[in-house]
C-alpha positions as a printed NumPy array, in Angstrom:
array([[  0.   ,   0.   ,   0.   ],
       [  1.024,   3.595,  -0.631],
       [  0.293,   6.184,   2.052],
       [  0.629,   9.946,   1.548],
       [  0.999,  11.811,   4.861],
       [ -0.17 ,  15.434,   4.611],
       [  0.99 ,  17.678,   7.445],
       [  1.25 ,  21.322,   8.541],
       [  4.701,  22.758,   9.394],
       [  4.188,  22.129,  13.12 ],
       [  6.434,  19.914,  15.246],
       [  3.699,  18.513,  17.474],
       [  1.583,  17.486,  14.495],
       [  4.378,  15.794,  12.564],
       [  5.925,  13.925,  15.508],
       [  3.29 ,  11.192,  15.997],
       [  3.106,  10.524,  12.261],
       [  6.886,  10.011,  12.117],
       [  6.463,   6.99 ,  14.343],
       [  3.492,   5.723,  12.344],
       [  5.398,   6.185,   9.084],
       [  8.325,   4.161,  10.426],
       [  5.961,   1.351,  11.434],
       [  4.29 ,   1.336,   7.999],
       [  7.635,   1.248,   6.215],
       [  8.717,  -1.596,   8.476],
       [  5.649,  -3.527,   7.331],
       [  6.624,  -3.08 ,   3.691],
       [  4.37 ,  -0.162,   2.766],
       [  5.409,   2.832,   0.677],
       [  5.191,   6.178,   2.502],
       [  5.641,   9.745,   1.289],
       [  5.101,  13.122,   2.964],
       [  3.565,  16.348,   1.746],
       [  3.656,  19.74 ,   3.457],
       [  5.078,  23.26 ,   3.454],
       [  8.791,  23.374,   2.817],
       [ 11.494,  23.432,   4.022],
       [ 10.015,  22.674,   7.452],
       [  8.322,  19.412,   6.474],
       [ 11.63 ,  17.906,   5.36 ],
       [ 13.329,  19.175,   8.511],
       [ 10.66 ,  17.684,  10.796],
       [ 10.109,  14.384,   9.03 ],
       [ 13.747,  13.654,   8.205],
       [ 12.282,  11.559,   5.386],
       [ 13.616,  10.805,   1.944],
       [ 10.491,  11.588,  -0.048],
       [  8.713,  14.873,   0.635],
       [  6.44 ,  16.704,  -1.778],
       [  6.324,  20.466,  -1.308],
       [  2.954,  22.081,  -0.572],
       [  3.316,  25.749,   0.271],
       [  5.961,  27.936,   1.886],
       [  6.567,  27.084,   5.533],
       [  7.875,  30.581,   6.286],
       [  4.405,  31.987,   5.693],
       [  3.003,  29.702,   8.38 ],
       [  5.721,  29.751,  11.024],
       [  4.368,  29.767,  14.566],
       [  6.72 ,  32.633,  15.416],
       [  4.72 ,  34.955,  13.166],
       [  1.619,  34.643,  15.325],
       [  0.814,  37.773,  17.379],
       [  1.484,  37.404,  21.087],
       [ -1.175,  37.742,  23.735],
       [ -4.137,  36.329,  21.789],
       [ -6.678,  34.704,  24.096],
       [-10.219,  33.343,  23.89 ],
       [-12.17 ,  34.028,  20.705],
       [ -9.424,  36.327,  19.365],
       [ -7.046,  33.359,  19.376],
       [ -9.618,  31.077,  17.753],
       [-10.415,  33.725,  15.118],
       [ -6.758,  34.135,  14.261],
       [ -6.194,  30.378,  14.143],
       [ -8.969,  29.818,  11.62 ],
       [ -8.943,  33.008,   9.541],
       [ -5.213,  33.701,   9.449],
       [ -3.755,  30.215,   9.714],
       [ -5.851,  27.106,   9.022],
       [ -7.862,  28.404,   6.064],
       [ -4.953,  30.182,   4.303],
       [ -2.773,  27.126,   4.972],
       [ -5.323,  24.897,   3.258],
       [ -5.576,  27.202,   0.243],
       [ -1.792,  27.389,  -0.03 ],
       [ -1.287,  23.629,   0.284],
       [ -3.947,  22.331,  -2.129],
       [ -1.916,  22.775,  -5.358],
       [  1.08 ,  20.964,  -3.864],
       [ -1.065,  18.138,  -2.487],
       [ -2.667,  17.767,  -5.916],
       [  0.769,  17.416,  -7.498],
       [  1.85 ,  14.935,  -4.828],
       [ -1.219,  12.763,  -5.395],
       [ -0.65 ,  12.89 ,  -9.148],
       [  3.018,  11.914,  -8.797],
       [  2.843,   9.412,  -5.919],
       [ -0.559,   7.823,  -6.636],
       [ -1.343,   6.939,  -3.004],
       [ -3.926,   4.363,  -1.982],
       [ -4.702,   6.342,   1.189],
       [ -4.198,   9.959,   2.253],
       [ -3.41 ,  10.343,   5.95 ],
       [ -4.021,  14.004,   6.779],
       [ -3.297,  15.843,   9.984],
       [ -6.43 ,  17.404,  11.454],
       [ -5.086,  20.896,  10.745],
       [ -3.97 ,  20.109,   7.184],
       [ -7.356,  20.446,   5.494],
       [ -5.747,  20.29 ,   2.054],
       [ -5.32 ,  16.539,   2.458],
       [ -9.046,  16.037,   3.039],
       [ -9.959,  18.438,   0.207],
       [ -7.786,  16.78 ,  -2.422],
       [ -8.578,  13.213,  -1.319],
       [-12.311,  13.952,  -1.406],
       [-12.08 ,  15.552,  -4.83 ],
       [-10.228,  12.508,  -6.174],
       [-12.429,   9.979,  -4.334],
       [ -9.458,   8.64 ,  -2.397],
       [ -9.835,   7.14 ,   1.089],
       [ -8.562,   9.604,   3.682],
       [ -7.781,   9.253,   7.36 ],
       [ -7.579,  11.97 ,   9.993],
       [ -4.562,  12.173,  12.269],
       [ -5.764,  13.818,  15.484],
       [ -2.424,  14.648,  17.074],
       [ -4.295,  16.391,  19.88 ],
       [ -7.706,  15.72 ,  21.398],
       [ -8.868,  19.342,  21.105],
       [-11.635,  18.746,  18.606],
       [-12.768,  15.295,  19.724],
       [-14.956,  16.534,  22.561],
       [-16.815,  19.108,  20.414],
       [-15.493,  22.172,  22.299],
       [-17.806,  24.513,  20.34 ],
       [-20.944,  22.512,  21.081],
       [-22.026,  25.018,  23.729],
       [-21.283,  27.971,  21.423],
       [-23.548,  27.502,  18.393],
       [-22.771,  30.881,  16.82 ],
       [-19.021,  30.21 ,  16.846],
       [-19.606,  26.661,  15.609],
       [-21.685,  28.082,  12.729],
       [-18.9  ,  30.54 ,  11.928],
       [-16.379,  27.672,  11.731],
       [-18.795,  25.73 ,   9.519],
       [-19.028,  28.755,   7.235],
       [-15.26 ,  28.962,   6.869],
       [-15.137,  25.285,   5.981],
       [-17.934,  25.708,   3.463],
       [-15.903,  28.465,   1.846],
       [-12.977,  26.092,   1.488],
       [-15.123,  23.32 ,   0.03 ],
       [-16.728,  25.735,  -2.401],
       [-13.433,  27.254,  -3.587],
       [-11.925,  23.843,  -4.181],
       [-15.079,  22.312,  -5.669],
       [-15.431,  19.586,  -3.078],
       [-18.578,  18.096,  -1.623],
       [-17.787,  16.388,   1.658],
       [-18.36 ,  16.71 ,   5.38 ],
       [-16.328,  18.295,   8.156],
       [-12.716,  18.551,   7.008],
       [-11.5  ,  17.838,  10.552],
       [-13.021,  14.367,  10.686],
       [-12.656,  11.52 ,   8.219],
       [-15.89 ,   9.529,   7.973],
       [-13.862,   6.311,   7.829],
       [-11.038,   6.562,  10.382],
       [ -9.783,   9.121,  12.901],
       [ -6.574,   8.14 ,  14.656],
       [ -6.61 ,   9.777,  18.086],
       [ -3.175,   9.779,  19.697],
       [ -4.572,   9.76 ,  23.218],
       [ -6.949,   7.678,  25.366],
       [-10.277,   8.158,  27.105],
       [ -8.446,   7.987,  30.449],
       [ -7.075,  11.423,  29.574],
       [ -9.799,  12.957,  27.41 ],
       [-12.751,  11.751,  29.433],
       [-15.78 ,  10.208,  27.689],
       [-16.404,  11.324,  24.106],
       [-20.086,  11.741,  23.227],
       [-19.831,  10.632,  19.591],
       [-16.943,   8.232,  19.102],
       [-17.924,   7.371,  15.52 ],
       [-14.819,   6.647,  13.449],
       [-12.428,   7.616,  16.281],
       [ -9.898,   4.994,  17.306],
       [ -7.92 ,   5.786,  20.449],
       [ -4.399,   4.468,  19.936],
       [ -2.501,   6.4  ,  22.619],
       [  0.633,   8.436,  21.951],
       [  2.912,   7.627,  19.043],
       [  6.271,   8.672,  20.424],
       [  8.925,   8.813,  17.716],
       [ 12.637,   8.849,  18.572],
       [ 13.943,  12.422,  18.672],
       [ 17.166,  13.593,  17.022],
       [ 20.242,  12.943,  19.189],
       [ 20.91 ,  15.743,  21.679],
       [ 23.988,  15.922,  23.852],
       [ 23.333,  15.907,  27.584],
       [ 25.681,  15.663,  30.586],
       [ 23.963,  12.974,  32.605],
       [ 26.541,  13.269,  35.374],
       [ 25.056,  16.688,  36.232],
       [ 22.011,  14.959,  37.695],
       [ 22.748,  14.66 ,  41.393],
       [ 20.249,  12.01 ,  42.516],
       [ 17.631,  14.294,  44.037],
       [ 14.073,  14.088,  42.604],
       [ 14.274,  15.875,  39.25 ],
       [ 11.737,  18.52 ,  38.235],
       [ 11.897,  19.641,  34.59 ],
       [ 10.528,  22.948,  33.288],
       [ 10.135,  23.226,  29.51 ],
       [  7.964,  25.242,  27.144],
       [  8.88 ,  23.406,  23.954],
       [ 10.71 ,  24.766,  20.957],
       [  8.33 ,  27.48 ,  19.731],
       [  7.957,  29.632,  22.834],
       [ 11.483,  30.888,  23.564],
       [ 10.791,  34.625,  23.547],
       [  7.271,  34.39 ,  24.914],
       [  8.298,  32.095,  27.75 ],
       [ 11.21 ,  33.988,  29.238],
       [  9.272,  35.481,  32.153],
       [  7.644,  32.172,  33.092],
       [ 10.885,  30.211,  32.834],
       [ 12.633,  32.818,  34.978],
       [  9.947,  32.332,  37.633],
       [ 10.485,  28.571,  37.358],
       [ 14.204,  29.053,  38.034],
       [ 13.417,  31.065,  41.155],
       [ 10.808,  28.551,  42.279],
       [ 13.041,  25.507,  41.868],
       [ 16.038,  27.263,  43.412],
       [ 13.952,  27.578,  46.562],
       [ 13.301,  23.824,  46.748],
       [ 16.48 ,  22.248,  48.171],
       [ 14.957,  18.755,  48.235],
       [ 14.633,  18.6  ,  44.449],
       [ 16.94 ,  19.288,  41.518],
       [ 15.515,  21.751,  39.034],
       [ 16.223,  21.487,  35.309],
       [ 15.015,  24.391,  33.15 ],
       [ 15.163,  24.2  ,  29.349],
       [ 15.959,  27.703,  28.076],
       [ 16.362,  27.623,  24.264],
       [ 17.4  ,  31.285,  24.224],
       [ 20.27 ,  30.667,  26.663],
       [ 19.478,  33.835,  28.617],
       [ 18.844,  32.478,  32.126],
       [ 21.488,  31.935,  34.796],
       [ 21.438,  30.161,  38.139],
       [ 23.851,  28.606,  40.601],
       [ 21.153,  26.354,  42.055],
       [ 19.206,  25.164,  39.011],
       [ 20.528,  23.271,  35.997],
       [ 19.81 ,  25.365,  32.876],
       [ 20.332,  23.977,  29.374],
       [ 19.26 ,  24.97 ,  25.867],
       [ 18.08 ,  21.525,  24.822],
       [ 17.554,  18.082,  26.288],
       [ 16.831,  14.602,  24.94 ],
       [ 13.395,  15.099,  26.393],
       [ 11.939,  11.594,  26.421],
       [ 15.06 ,  10.145,  28.057],
       [ 15.363,  12.896,  30.674],
       [ 11.657,  12.772,  31.498],
       [ 12.051,   9.103,  32.382],
       [ 14.527,  10.185,  35.085],
       [ 12.206,  12.88 ,  36.493],
       [  9.691,  13.128,  39.312],
       [  7.473,  15.824,  37.751],
       [  7.321,  18.117,  34.713],
       [  6.327,  21.765,  34.39 ],
       [  5.245,  22.583,  30.837],
       [  2.95 ,  24.587,  28.561],
       [  0.622,  21.718,  27.728],
       [  2.012,  20.751,  24.328],
       [  0.57 ,  17.367,  23.423],
       [  3.935,  15.669,  22.923],
       [  5.335,  16.838,  26.254],
       [  2.13 ,  15.899,  28.08 ],
       [  2.126,  12.476,  26.411],
       [  5.791,  11.788,  27.139],
       [  5.304,  12.775,  30.779],
       [  2.186,  10.693,  31.32 ],
       [  3.71 ,   7.764,  29.421],
       [  6.319,   7.778,  32.19 ],
       [  3.613,   7.947,  34.863],
       [  4.661,  11.398,  36.106],
       [  2.452,  14.228,  37.362],
       [  2.335,  17.554,  35.55 ],
       [  2.155,  21.251,  36.283],
       [  0.753,  22.94 ,  33.176],
       [  0.749,  26.634,  32.264],
       [ -1.051,  26.703,  28.885],
       [ -0.135,  29.405,  26.38 ],
       [ -2.366,  28.957,  23.312],
       [ -4.506,  26.729,  21.091],
       [ -5.255,  23.25 ,  22.445],
       [ -3.006,  23.628,  25.479],
       [ -5.762,  24.968,  27.718],
       [ -7.968,  21.977,  26.957],
       [ -5.107,  19.564,  27.589],
       [ -4.459,  21.236,  30.929],
       [ -8.134,  20.835,  31.752],
       [ -8.006,  17.157,  30.806],
       [ -4.924,  16.539,  32.938],
       [ -6.584,  18.203,  35.931],
       [ -9.83 ,  16.288,  35.396],
       [ -7.856,  13.027,  35.225],
       [ -6.185,  13.956,  38.523],
       [ -2.708,  13.749,  36.993],
       [ -1.623,  17.345,  37.55 ],
       [ -2.471,  20.963,  38.243],
       [ -2.823,  24.096,  36.156],
       [ -1.229,  27.532,  36.487],
       [ -1.814,  30.861,  34.755],
       [  1.038,  31.274,  32.285],
       [  0.862,  35.058,  32.293],
       [  0.456,  35.49 ,  36.054],
       [  2.2  ,  32.654,  37.879],
       [  5.033,  33.757,  40.161],
       [  7.772,  31.698,  41.76 ],
       [  5.799,  31.038,  44.989],
       [  2.797,  29.818,  42.973],
       [  4.978,  27.476,  40.942],
       [  6.822,  26.231,  44.043],
       [  3.569,  25.505,  45.916],
       [  2.032,  23.721,  42.952],
       [  5.103,  21.57 ,  42.299],
       [  5.25 ,  20.706,  45.992],
       [  1.614,  19.59 ,  45.927],
       [  1.953,  17.251,  42.936],
       [  5.124,  15.77 ,  44.414],
       [  3.841,  15.206,  47.938],
       [  0.243,  14.105,  47.324],
       [  0.445,  10.529,  46.01 ],
       [ -2.936,  10.878,  44.273],
       [ -1.33 ,  12.765,  41.389],
       [  1.264,  10.083,  40.682],
       [ -1.419,   7.4  ,  41.01 ],
       [ -3.604,   9.16 ,  38.439],
       [ -0.638,   9.589,  36.103],
       [  0.069,   5.873,  36.453],
       [ -3.526,   5.089,  35.425],
       [ -3.131,   7.188,  32.285],
       [  0.213,   5.494,  31.588],
       [ -1.482,   2.076,  31.778],
       [ -4.183,   3.224,  29.351],
       [ -1.525,   4.435,  26.922],
       [  0.225,   1.07 ,  27.03 ],
       [ -3.029,  -0.824,  26.509],
       [ -4.058,   1.336,  23.532],
       [ -1.264,  -0.001,  21.363],
       [  0.397,   3.168,  20.036],
       [  1.975,   3.032,  16.587],
       [  1.269,  -0.694,  16.176],
       [ -2.457,  -0.136,  16.716],
       [ -2.413,   2.903,  14.407],
       [ -0.815,   0.872,  11.61 ],
       [ -3.246,  -1.993,  12.195],
       [ -6.2  ,   0.377,  11.768],
       [ -4.697,   1.833,   8.6  ],
       [ -4.133,  -1.607,   7.113],
       [ -7.713,  -2.666,   7.904],
       [ -9.218,   0.379,   6.176],
       [-11.319,  -0.677,   3.151],
       [ -9.673,   0.49 ,  -0.08 ]])
């Protein structure tokens, strides 16, 4: 079988599909990627990538800071998702023409994959790298839901496609999470919960001998929040410096923070270091949350944008962590919250339950099984 993976130029959306692609290739299938360049090639590290749009036009760093609530949602749809789809469609068309896939596997934010597959009557599968949309977050806001529907209808009309919601394949939606984290989903439909698909990260040097044996608490805001996160990371340094019973590790990509009491590095081999930790402070990026819970560790989450607020809510509801205000949290708030998740065993127990659900869901093996069983 030939699978075309259509993705946006976003690390967290490409990462789970890297692992799925490797599994498919290992089973003898032919896999190609399609997305805005050069970022898609950089993120996939794959041999065959078809260009679909200019990644520089859709870099996360270009997003205005401080957007919250409906303003953030409005920007996401009007200035990012819809223009991204329009920009990607010609490249996806060329990729389908050249590669001749049997199935298009499209990230939930890469609508171009659904548009082109529907127009060519190809089977298409949704990759839901995050659970944001699965619980129908706009169900209680019918006017906003209607506005989103209108934007989608505009896309379908422009590209001469007659199909349903571009976020949801009618045949298969791979959800890289589990109900233990999301909570019950009202309309499961074509959703298959496979748990996280954690692909190996590029090698990163790390001085393991700098870990001193105390319980390790990691603070990281991912790779796309360096400038925006400086204040919060600085507060994390102060908070962890005031906790002599733990060792603090703060990931500062900008290399601007200094401390005699906290280990500060620009990058870490995150999955490996997380496995050595006792708790993680983060922004609620799906990959970081998944890696942490896959290790059975509690979280402290300070969401910044997009789906991160919902993930923080899910983690709290599951009992596996606590939430902070990214723009307001001070060192004492962070210190108290970290202390609570470390000292109350209920948080670690809840994280362990989520970890067990991840293991039972099957991960990349289950995802590949579902793809192979899709009628063609």
